[in-house]
Short mmCIF file of C-alpha atoms in Angstrom, two decimals:
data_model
loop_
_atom_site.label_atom_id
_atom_site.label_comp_id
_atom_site.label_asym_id
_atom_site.label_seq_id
_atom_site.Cartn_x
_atom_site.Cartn_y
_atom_site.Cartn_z
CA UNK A 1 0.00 0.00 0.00
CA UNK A 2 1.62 3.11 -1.10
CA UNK A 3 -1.02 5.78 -0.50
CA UNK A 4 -1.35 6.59 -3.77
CA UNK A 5 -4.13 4.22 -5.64
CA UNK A 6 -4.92 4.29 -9.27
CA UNK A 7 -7.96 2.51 -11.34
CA UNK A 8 -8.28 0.49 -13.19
CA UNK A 9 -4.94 -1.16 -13.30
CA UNK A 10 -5.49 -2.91 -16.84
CA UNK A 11 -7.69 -0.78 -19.85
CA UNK A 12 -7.68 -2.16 -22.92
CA UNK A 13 -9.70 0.72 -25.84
CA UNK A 14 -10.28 1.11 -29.32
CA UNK A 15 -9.22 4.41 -30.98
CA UNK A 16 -12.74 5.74 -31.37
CA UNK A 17 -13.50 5.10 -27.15
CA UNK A 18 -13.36 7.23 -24.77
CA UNK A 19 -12.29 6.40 -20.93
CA UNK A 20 -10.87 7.59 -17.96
CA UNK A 21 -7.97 6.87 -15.46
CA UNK A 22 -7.83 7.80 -11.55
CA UNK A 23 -5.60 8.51 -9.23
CA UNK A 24 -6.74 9.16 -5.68
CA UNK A 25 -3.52 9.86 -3.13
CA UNK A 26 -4.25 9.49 0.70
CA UNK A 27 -1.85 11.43 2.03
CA UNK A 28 -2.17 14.39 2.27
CA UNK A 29 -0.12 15.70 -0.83
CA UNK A 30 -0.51 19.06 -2.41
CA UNK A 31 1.21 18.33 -5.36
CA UNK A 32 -0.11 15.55 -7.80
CA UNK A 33 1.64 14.32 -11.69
CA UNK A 34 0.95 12.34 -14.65
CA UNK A 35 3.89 10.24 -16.49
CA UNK A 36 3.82 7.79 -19.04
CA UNK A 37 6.42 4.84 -19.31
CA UNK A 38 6.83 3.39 -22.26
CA UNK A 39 9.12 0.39 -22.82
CA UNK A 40 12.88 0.84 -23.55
CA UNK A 41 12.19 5.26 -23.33
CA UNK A 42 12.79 7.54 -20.29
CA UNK A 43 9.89 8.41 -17.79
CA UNK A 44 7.59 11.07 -19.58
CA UNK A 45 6.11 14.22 -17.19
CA UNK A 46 2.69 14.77 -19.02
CA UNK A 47 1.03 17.04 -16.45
CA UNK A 48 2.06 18.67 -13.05
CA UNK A 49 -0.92 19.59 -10.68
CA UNK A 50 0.51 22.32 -7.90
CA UNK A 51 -2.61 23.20 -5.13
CA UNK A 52 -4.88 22.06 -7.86
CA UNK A 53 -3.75 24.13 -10.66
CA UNK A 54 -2.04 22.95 -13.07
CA UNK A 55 1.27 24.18 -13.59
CA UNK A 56 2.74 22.28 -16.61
CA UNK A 57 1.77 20.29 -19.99
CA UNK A 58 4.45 18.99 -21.37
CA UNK A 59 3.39 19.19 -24.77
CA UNK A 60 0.96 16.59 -24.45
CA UNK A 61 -1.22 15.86 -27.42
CA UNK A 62 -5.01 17.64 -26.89
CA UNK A 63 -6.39 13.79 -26.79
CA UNK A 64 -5.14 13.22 -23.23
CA UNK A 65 -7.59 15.65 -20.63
CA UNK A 66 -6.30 16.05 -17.11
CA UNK A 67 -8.70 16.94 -14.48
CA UNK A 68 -7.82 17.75 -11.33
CA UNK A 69 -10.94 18.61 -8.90
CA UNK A 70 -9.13 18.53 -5.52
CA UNK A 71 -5.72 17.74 -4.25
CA UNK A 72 -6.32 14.16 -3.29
CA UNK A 73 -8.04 13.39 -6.90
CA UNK A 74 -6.24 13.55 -9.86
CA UNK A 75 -8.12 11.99 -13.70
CA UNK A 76 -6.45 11.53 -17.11
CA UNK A 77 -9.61 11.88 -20.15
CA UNK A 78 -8.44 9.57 -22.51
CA UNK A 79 -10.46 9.87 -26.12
CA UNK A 80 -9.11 9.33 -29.59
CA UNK A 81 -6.04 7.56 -29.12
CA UNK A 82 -3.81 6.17 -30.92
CA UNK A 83 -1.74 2.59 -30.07
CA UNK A 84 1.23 4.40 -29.76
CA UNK A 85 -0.31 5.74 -27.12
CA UNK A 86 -0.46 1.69 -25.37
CA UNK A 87 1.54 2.27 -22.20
CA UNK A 88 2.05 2.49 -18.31
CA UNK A 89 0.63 5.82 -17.03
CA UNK A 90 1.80 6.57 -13.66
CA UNK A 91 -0.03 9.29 -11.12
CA UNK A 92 2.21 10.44 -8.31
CA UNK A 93 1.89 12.63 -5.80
CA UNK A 94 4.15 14.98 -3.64
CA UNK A 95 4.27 17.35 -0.17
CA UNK A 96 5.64 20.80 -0.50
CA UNK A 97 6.45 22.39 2.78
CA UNK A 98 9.73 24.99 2.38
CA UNK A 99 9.97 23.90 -0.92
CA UNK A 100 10.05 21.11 -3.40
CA UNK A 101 11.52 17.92 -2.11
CA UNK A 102 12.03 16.20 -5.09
CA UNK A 103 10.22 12.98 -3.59
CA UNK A 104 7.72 11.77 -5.53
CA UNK A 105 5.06 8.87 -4.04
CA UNK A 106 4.09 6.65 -7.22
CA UNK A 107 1.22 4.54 -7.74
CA UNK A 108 0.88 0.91 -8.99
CA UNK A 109 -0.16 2.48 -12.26
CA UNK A 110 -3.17 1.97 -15.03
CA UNK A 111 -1.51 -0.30 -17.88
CA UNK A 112 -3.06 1.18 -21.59
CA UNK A 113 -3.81 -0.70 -24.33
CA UNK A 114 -5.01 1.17 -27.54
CA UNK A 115 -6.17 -1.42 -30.58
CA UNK B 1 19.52 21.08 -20.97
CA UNK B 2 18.87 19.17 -17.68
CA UNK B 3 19.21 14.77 -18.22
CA UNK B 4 20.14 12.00 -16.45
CA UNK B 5 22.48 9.22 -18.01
CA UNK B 6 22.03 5.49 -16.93
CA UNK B 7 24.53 2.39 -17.70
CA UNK B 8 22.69 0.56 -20.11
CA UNK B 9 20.97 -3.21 -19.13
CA UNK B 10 20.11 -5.54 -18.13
CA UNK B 11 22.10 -6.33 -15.74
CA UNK B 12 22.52 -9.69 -14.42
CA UNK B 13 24.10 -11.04 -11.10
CA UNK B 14 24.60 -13.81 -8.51
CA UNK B 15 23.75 -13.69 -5.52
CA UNK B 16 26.03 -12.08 -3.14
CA UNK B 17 27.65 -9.87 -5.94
CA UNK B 18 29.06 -6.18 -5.70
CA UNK B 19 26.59 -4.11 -7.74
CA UNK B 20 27.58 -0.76 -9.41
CA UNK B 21 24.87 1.30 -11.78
CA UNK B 22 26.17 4.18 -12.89
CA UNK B 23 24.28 7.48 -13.17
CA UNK B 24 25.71 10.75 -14.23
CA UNK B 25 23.54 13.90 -14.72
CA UNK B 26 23.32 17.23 -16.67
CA UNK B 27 22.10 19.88 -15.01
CA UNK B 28 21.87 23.58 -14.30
CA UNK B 29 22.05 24.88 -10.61
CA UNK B 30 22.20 22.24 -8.14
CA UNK B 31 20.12 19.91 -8.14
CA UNK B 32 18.97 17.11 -5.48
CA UNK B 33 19.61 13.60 -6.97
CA UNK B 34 17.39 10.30 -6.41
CA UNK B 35 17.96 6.89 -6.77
CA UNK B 36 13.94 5.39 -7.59
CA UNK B 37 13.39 1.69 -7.55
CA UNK B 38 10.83 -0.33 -9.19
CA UNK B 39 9.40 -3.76 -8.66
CA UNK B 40 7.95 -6.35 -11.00
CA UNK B 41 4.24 -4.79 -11.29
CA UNK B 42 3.99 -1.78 -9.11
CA UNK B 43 5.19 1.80 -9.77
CA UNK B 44 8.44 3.87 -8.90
CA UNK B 45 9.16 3.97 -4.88
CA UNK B 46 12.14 5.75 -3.75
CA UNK B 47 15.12 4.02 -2.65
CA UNK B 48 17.69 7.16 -1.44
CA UNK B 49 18.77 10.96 -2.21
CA UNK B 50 21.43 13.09 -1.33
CA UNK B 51 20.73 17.05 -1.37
CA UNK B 52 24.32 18.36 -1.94
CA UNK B 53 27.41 17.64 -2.76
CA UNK B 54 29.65 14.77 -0.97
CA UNK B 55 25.97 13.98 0.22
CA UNK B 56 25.96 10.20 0.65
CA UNK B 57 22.04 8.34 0.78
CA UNK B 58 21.79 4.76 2.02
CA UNK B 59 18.76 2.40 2.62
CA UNK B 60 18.07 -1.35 2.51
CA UNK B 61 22.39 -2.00 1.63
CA UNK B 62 22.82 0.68 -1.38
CA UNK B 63 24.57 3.30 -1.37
CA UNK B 64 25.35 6.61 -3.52
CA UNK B 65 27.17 9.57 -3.37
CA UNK B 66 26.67 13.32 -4.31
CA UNK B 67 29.65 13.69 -6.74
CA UNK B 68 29.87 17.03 -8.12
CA UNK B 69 33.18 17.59 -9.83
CA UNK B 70 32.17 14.05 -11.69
CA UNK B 71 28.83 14.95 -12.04
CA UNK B 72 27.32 11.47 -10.90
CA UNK B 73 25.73 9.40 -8.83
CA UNK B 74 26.51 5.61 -8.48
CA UNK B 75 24.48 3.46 -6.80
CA UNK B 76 26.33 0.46 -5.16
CA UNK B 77 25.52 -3.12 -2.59
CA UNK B 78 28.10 -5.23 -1.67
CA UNK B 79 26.33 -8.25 -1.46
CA UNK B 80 22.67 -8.25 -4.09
CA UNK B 81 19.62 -10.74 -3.13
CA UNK B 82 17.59 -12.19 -5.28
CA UNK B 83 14.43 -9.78 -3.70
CA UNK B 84 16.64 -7.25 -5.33
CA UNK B 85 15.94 -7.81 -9.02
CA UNK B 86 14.17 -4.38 -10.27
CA UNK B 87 14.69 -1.54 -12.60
CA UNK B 88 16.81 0.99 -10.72
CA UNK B 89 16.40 5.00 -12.05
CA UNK B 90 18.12 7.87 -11.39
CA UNK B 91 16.94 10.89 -11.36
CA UNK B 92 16.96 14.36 -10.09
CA UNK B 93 15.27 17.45 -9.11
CA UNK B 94 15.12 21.22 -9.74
CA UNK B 95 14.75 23.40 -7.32
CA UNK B 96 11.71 24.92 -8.98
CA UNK B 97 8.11 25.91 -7.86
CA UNK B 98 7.13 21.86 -7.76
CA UNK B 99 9.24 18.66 -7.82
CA UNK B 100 10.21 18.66 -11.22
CA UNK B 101 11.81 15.50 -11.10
CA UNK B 102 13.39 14.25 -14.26
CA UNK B 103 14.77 10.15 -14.54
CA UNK B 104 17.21 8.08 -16.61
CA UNK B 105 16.03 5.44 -19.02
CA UNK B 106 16.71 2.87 -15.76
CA UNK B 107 18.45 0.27 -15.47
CA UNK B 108 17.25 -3.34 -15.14
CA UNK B 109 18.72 -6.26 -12.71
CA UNK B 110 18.35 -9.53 -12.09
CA UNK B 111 19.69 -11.27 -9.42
CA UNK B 112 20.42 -15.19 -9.99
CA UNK B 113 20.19 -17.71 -6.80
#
């Protein structure tokens, strides 16, 4: 149990579907993120959520949707995708007191398959 | 720009084996570096971090050290279990206005009986 719990673990979609991934953190975190990991490429930031507002897209195509309606919930819109878009996506959360900490709590993440 | 450079994998060990991953980094300022660890089926948990230079973070056996003039951060355990196979990343931070944490490509290890 890591605090941080994300649904569903497994989605498998067509390209014309649209779903939705959560991440609910139990912590008590004021800071929530999005990454994707892909096989055999680096970690990808895809959205930052600071205090609820988000404070980066990292050029993420328009047919992801973050949603972010408190600081324990954090939602990914999925709709149109493409199977290069079949990944791991990761939430994970993070407590800023002074100042960043660079400590980031992960989830057990939502496995994506686009057909 | 700000990266972080991993030895390539996998690597694989006996039991009981010295482990080295290298991990050097690219950055501007000075940032905190991370050593993230990730198990068969679950996401990224962190492992140890050092905040400045000559900083050296240890849990569970590993070790790294803050190397500044080298610009690295290698994570070692003298003696690997098999409950150690993972993929290992290293990462760091910016000291910006939220944990901007960017990772290597990680590094994966297995650990033979």
């Amino acid at each position: 149990e890591t605090g941080v719990t994300q649904t569903p673990r497994h989605l498998v979609m067509g390209m014309t579907n649209k779903k939705s991934l959560k991440c609910e953190q139990h912590l008590g975190h004021n800071a929530m993120y999005w990454y994707k990991q892909s096989a055999k490429k680096p970690l990808e930031l895809m959205f930052v959520y600071n205090f609820k507002e988000q404070t980066e897209n990292n050029s993420v195509p328009s047919r992801f949707s973050p949603e972010c309606p408190n600081s324990s919930h954090l939602f990914l819109h999925l709709h149109t995708l493409q199977p290069e878009d079949s990944a791991l996506y990761l939430c994970a959360s993070s407590k800023r007191e002074r100042g960043p900490t660079g400590e980031l709590f992960f989830g057990e993440g939502s496995r994506l398959t686009v057909l | 720009g700000n990266s972080v450079t991993q030895m390539e994998g996998p690597v694989t060990l006996s039991e009981e084996a010295f482990l080295t991953i290298n991990c050097t980094y690219t950055a501007t300022g000075y940032p905190s570096l991370f050593w993230y660890v990730q198990y068969p089926g679950e996401g990224l948990q962190l492992l140890l971090k050092a905040t400045k230079a000559d900083d050296k973070g240890s849990n569970k056996g590993f070790e790294a050290t803050y190397r500044k003039e080298t610009t690295s951060f290698h994570l070692e355990k003298g003696s690997v279990q098999v409950s150690d196979s993972a993929v290992y990343f290293c990462a760091l931070s910016l000291k910006t206005s939220y944990d901007k944490v960017i990772f290597g490509p990680g590094t994966s290890l297995s650990v033979i009986p």
